[in-house]
Amino acid sequence: MPITLISFNIFHGGLDEFTIPSTAPTSDRVARISAYLQAAKPDVVVLTELNNWTPAHLSALASKLSHDFSTLMETTNTPFRIGLTSRFEILTVEHVRSGFHHGAVVAKLDVSGSSANFKELVVVGTHLTPFLPSARVEEARQLARLLPRGLPAVITGDMNALSAHDSGSYASDMFTGALGRKFLDPTGEVDFSAVEALEACGLVDLGKGGSFDYSVPTRLEVDAMHGAKMRLDYAFATAELAAKANVVRNSETDWLSDHYPLQITLA
């Protein structure tokens, strides 16, 4: 069986109309996210925007997924925490703040019990800055520097960036005001530089090709910065991996978060 991962920005820790930030991890929306993940049965889950989550919250979710291993980056540069759960043993983990607006989790997994033709896999979960494109480029380069040489690796998360592979779905006049400051370059053209920086490091965008696979907006309209259909959630892999990624859009995921989940398959 292939190794499967799900990457998901869950919006402010699961906050909904019935909870406050401190109780968001126990919200009904988190329960529905948990049910979705249980049904999907991924081997690894990367979650961003785990605001107010504790290791106990993440461990409880991991247990429901039959994942014996989890790691939560509690000390991020912002309240937007990052977590990873896995059915594979986590051999080493780094929580990296330096060089990032939020942070990055770098986990090396023992996948020797899978059908993969490699025994270790590095998974990096991250959430890039929502501000200037130039800052995202620096974060992208920093991500590539975090990868150990000689091991297959996947970088995944909310990249807050656009890809030239989707250029036919974007036009500069789609992005005005704050959206323009986020997604346009200094000449007023749509900026693709962060994704291009990762690809220049030899990483492969697993979601490119085929029809436009947007990950925002959803039916849960809570973020004004999702004012156009955009692919913001990505998985990048080292070249030796036979892999693909697709956004999961359906009547269930429409309402789980302000992002759709990204499903990644490593053959």
Coordinates of C-alpha atoms in Angstrom, one line a residue:
M1 CA 0.0 0.0 0.0
P2 CA 1.2 3.5 -0.7
I3 CA 2.0 6.0 2.1
T4 CA -0.7 8.6 2.4
L5 CA -0.5 12.0 4.1
I6 CA -3.1 14.7 4.7
S7 CA -2.1 18.3 5.1
F8 CA -4.8 20.6 6.6
N9 CA -5.0 24.2 7.8
I10 CA -7.9 24.0 10.3
F11 CA -8.5 27.7 10.9
H12 CA -7.7 29.1 14.3
G13 CA -7.6 25.8 16.1
G14 CA -11.1 24.8 15.2
L15 CA -12.8 28.0 16.4
D16 CA -16.5 28.1 15.6
E17 CA -19.6 30.1 16.7
F18 CA -20.0 28.1 19.8
T19 CA -16.5 28.3 21.2
I20 CA -13.9 30.9 22.3
P21 CA -10.2 30.6 21.3
S22 CA -9.3 28.7 24.5
T23 CA -12.0 26.0 23.9
A24 CA -11.6 25.8 20.1
P25 CA -9.7 22.5 20.3
T26 CA -12.8 20.8 21.7
S27 CA -15.3 22.4 19.2
D28 CA -17.8 20.6 17.1
R29 CA -15.8 21.6 14.0
V30 CA -12.8 19.8 15.4
A31 CA -14.9 16.7 16.0
R32 CA -16.0 16.8 12.4
I33 CA -12.4 17.3 11.2
S34 CA -11.5 14.3 13.3
A35 CA -14.3 12.2 11.8
Y36 CA -13.1 13.1 8.3
L37 CA -9.5 12.1 9.1
Q38 CA -10.6 8.9 10.7
A39 CA -12.5 7.9 7.6
A40 CA -9.6 8.9 5.3
K41 CA -7.1 6.8 7.3
P42 CA -3.9 8.6 6.4
D43 CA -0.6 7.4 7.6
V44 CA 0.6 10.9 8.5
V45 CA -1.3 14.1 9.2
V46 CA 0.2 17.6 9.1
L47 CA -2.0 20.3 10.7
T48 CA -1.5 24.1 10.7
E49 CA -3.3 26.8 12.7
L50 CA -3.5 24.6 15.9
N51 CA -4.1 27.7 18.0
N52 CA -4.5 26.9 21.7
W53 CA -3.8 23.2 21.1
T54 CA -1.7 21.4 23.6
P55 CA 0.3 18.1 23.1
A56 CA -2.6 16.4 24.9
H57 CA -5.1 17.7 22.4
L58 CA -2.9 16.5 19.5
S59 CA -2.2 13.1 21.2
A60 CA -5.9 12.5 21.7
L61 CA -6.6 13.2 18.0
A62 CA -3.7 10.9 17.0
S63 CA -5.1 8.1 19.1
K64 CA -8.4 8.4 17.2
L65 CA -6.4 7.9 14.0
S66 CA -4.5 4.9 15.4
H67 CA -1.4 7.0 15.2
D68 CA 1.0 6.2 18.1
F69 CA 3.2 9.2 17.4
S70 CA 2.7 13.0 17.4
T71 CA 4.6 16.2 17.8
L72 CA 3.2 19.7 18.4
M73 CA 5.2 22.9 17.9
E74 CA 3.9 24.9 20.8
T75 CA 6.5 27.6 20.7
T76 CA 5.9 29.2 17.3
N77 CA 6.6 32.8 16.5
T78 CA 2.8 33.5 16.4
P79 CA -0.2 31.7 18.0
F80 CA -0.5 29.6 14.8
R81 CA 0.9 26.3 16.0
I82 CA 1.9 23.3 13.8
G83 CA 1.5 19.6 14.5
L84 CA 2.1 16.2 13.0
T85 CA 0.7 12.8 13.8
S86 CA 2.0 9.5 12.4
R87 CA 1.4 5.8 12.5
F88 CA 5.2 5.5 11.8
E89 CA 7.7 6.1 14.6
I90 CA 9.1 9.6 14.7
L91 CA 12.8 9.0 14.8
T92 CA 13.9 12.7 15.2
V93 CA 12.0 16.0 15.2
E94 CA 13.0 19.6 15.0
H95 CA 10.8 22.6 15.7
V96 CA 12.3 25.5 13.8
R97 CA 11.5 29.1 14.5
S98 CA 14.5 31.0 13.1
G99 CA 13.9 32.3 9.6
F100 CA 10.1 31.8 9.7
H101 CA 7.0 34.0 10.4
H102 CA 5.3 31.0 12.1
G103 CA 7.7 28.1 12.1
A104 CA 8.3 24.6 10.7
V105 CA 8.2 21.0 12.0
V106 CA 10.8 18.7 10.6
A107 CA 10.2 15.0 11.4
K108 CA 12.2 12.0 10.3
L109 CA 9.9 8.9 10.2
D110 CA 10.7 5.2 10.2
V111 CA 8.7 3.9 7.3
S112 CA 10.4 0.5 7.1
G113 CA 7.1 -1.2 7.8
S114 CA 5.5 0.2 4.7
S115 CA 5.7 -1.0 1.1
A116 CA 7.9 1.9 0.1
N117 CA 11.4 1.2 -1.3
F118 CA 13.0 3.5 1.3
K119 CA 13.2 3.1 5.1
E120 CA 13.1 6.7 6.3
L121 CA 11.0 9.6 5.2
V122 CA 11.4 13.3 6.2
V123 CA 8.2 15.2 6.5
V124 CA 8.2 19.0 6.9
G125 CA 5.1 20.8 8.0
T126 CA 5.0 24.6 7.7
H127 CA 2.8 27.7 7.3
L128 CA 4.5 30.5 5.3
T129 CA 4.1 34.2 6.0
P130 CA 0.8 35.8 4.8
F131 CA 2.6 39.1 4.1
L132 CA 5.2 40.1 1.5
P133 CA 6.2 37.8 -1.4
S134 CA 9.8 38.6 -0.8
A135 CA 9.6 37.2 2.8
R136 CA 8.0 34.0 1.5
V137 CA 10.9 33.5 -0.9
E138 CA 13.3 33.6 1.9
E139 CA 11.2 31.2 3.9
A140 CA 11.0 28.8 0.9
R141 CA 14.8 28.8 0.6
Q142 CA 15.0 28.1 4.3
L143 CA 12.7 25.2 4.0
A144 CA 14.9 23.6 1.3
R145 CA 17.9 24.1 3.6
L146 CA 16.2 22.1 6.3
L147 CA 16.1 18.9 4.3
P148 CA 18.8 16.3 5.1
R149 CA 20.8 15.1 2.1
G150 CA 20.1 11.7 0.7
L151 CA 16.7 11.1 2.2
P152 CA 13.3 11.2 0.5
A153 CA 11.3 14.2 1.8
V154 CA 8.0 16.0 1.5
I155 CA 7.4 19.6 2.5
T156 CA 3.7 20.4 3.0
G157 CA 1.4 23.1 4.4
D158 CA -0.3 26.4 3.8
M159 CA 2.3 28.2 1.6
N160 CA 0.2 31.4 1.2
A161 CA 1.7 31.5 -2.3
L162 CA 0.7 31.0 -5.9
S163 CA 2.2 28.8 -8.6
A164 CA 3.0 29.6 -12.2
H165 CA 1.6 26.2 -13.1
D166 CA -1.8 27.8 -12.4
S167 CA -1.1 31.0 -14.1
G168 CA -4.1 30.5 -16.5
S169 CA -6.4 30.8 -13.5
Y170 CA -5.0 34.1 -12.2
A171 CA -4.9 37.7 -13.4
S172 CA -3.4 40.7 -11.7
D173 CA -6.8 42.5 -11.6
M174 CA -8.1 39.7 -9.3
F175 CA -5.9 41.0 -6.5
T176 CA -6.6 44.5 -5.1
G177 CA -5.9 46.1 -1.8
A178 CA -4.5 43.7 0.8
L179 CA -4.8 40.8 -1.7
G180 CA -2.6 42.8 -4.1
R181 CA 0.1 43.4 -1.4
K182 CA 0.1 39.7 -0.7
F183 CA 0.1 38.2 -4.2
L184 CA 1.5 40.8 -6.6
D185 CA 5.1 41.6 -7.2
P186 CA 6.6 45.1 -7.2
T187 CA 5.7 45.5 -11.0
G188 CA 2.0 44.7 -10.3
E189 CA 2.2 41.2 -11.8
V190 CA 1.1 38.0 -10.1
D191 CA 3.9 36.7 -7.9
F192 CA 5.0 33.1 -8.2
S193 CA 8.5 33.5 -6.6
A194 CA 8.1 31.4 -3.5
V195 CA 7.0 28.3 -5.4
E196 CA 9.6 28.9 -8.0
A197 CA 12.3 29.1 -5.3
L198 CA 11.3 25.6 -4.0
E199 CA 11.3 24.2 -7.5
A200 CA 14.7 25.8 -8.2
C201 CA 16.0 23.7 -5.2
G202 CA 15.0 20.5 -7.1
L203 CA 11.7 19.9 -5.3
V204 CA 8.6 18.8 -7.3
D205 CA 5.2 20.4 -6.9
L206 CA 3.0 17.3 -6.5
G207 CA -0.2 19.2 -7.3
K208 CA 0.8 20.7 -10.7
G209 CA -0.9 19.5 -13.9
G210 CA -4.4 18.7 -14.7
S211 CA -7.3 21.0 -13.8
F212 CA -6.9 23.9 -11.5
D213 CA -7.0 22.4 -8.0
Y214 CA -7.9 25.3 -5.8
S215 CA -7.7 25.0 -2.0
V216 CA -9.5 28.2 -1.0
P217 CA -12.2 29.5 -0.6
T218 CA -14.5 27.0 1.0
R219 CA -18.1 27.4 2.0
L220 CA -16.8 28.5 5.5
E221 CA -16.3 32.1 4.5
V222 CA -14.3 33.5 7.4
D223 CA -11.3 35.0 5.7
A224 CA -11.5 38.1 3.5
M225 CA -8.1 37.1 2.1
H226 CA -9.7 34.2 0.3
G227 CA -11.5 36.5 -2.1
A228 CA -10.6 34.4 -5.2
K229 CA -10.1 30.8 -6.0
M230 CA -6.5 30.0 -5.3
R231 CA -4.2 27.1 -4.7
L232 CA -2.4 28.0 -1.4
D233 CA -1.9 24.5 0.0
Y234 CA 1.0 22.4 -1.5
A235 CA 3.2 19.4 -1.2
F236 CA 6.7 19.4 -2.6
A237 CA 8.8 16.3 -2.8
T238 CA 12.3 15.3 -3.6
A239 CA 12.7 14.1 -7.1
E240 CA 13.1 10.4 -6.4
L241 CA 9.6 10.1 -4.9
A242 CA 6.8 8.9 -7.2
A243 CA 4.0 11.0 -5.6
K244 CA 0.9 13.1 -6.3
A245 CA -1.3 15.5 -4.3
N246 CA -4.9 16.5 -4.7
V247 CA -7.2 18.9 -2.9
V248 CA -10.2 17.2 -1.4
R249 CA -13.3 19.2 -2.2
N250 CA -16.7 17.8 -1.4
S251 CA -19.9 18.5 0.6
E252 CA -18.1 17.4 3.8
T253 CA -14.9 19.3 3.4
D254 CA -16.8 22.4 2.2
W255 CA -17.6 23.2 5.9
L256 CA -14.6 21.8 7.8
S257 CA -12.3 24.9 7.5
D258 CA -11.5 27.9 5.4
H259 CA -9.0 25.7 3.5
Y260 CA -9.7 22.3 1.9
P261 CA -7.5 19.4 3.0
L262 CA -4.7 18.2 0.7
Q263 CA -4.2 14.5 0.3
I264 CA -0.7 13.2 -0.7
T265 CA 0.1 9.8 -2.0
L266 CA 3.6 8.4 -2.1
A267 CA 3.7 5.3 -4.4

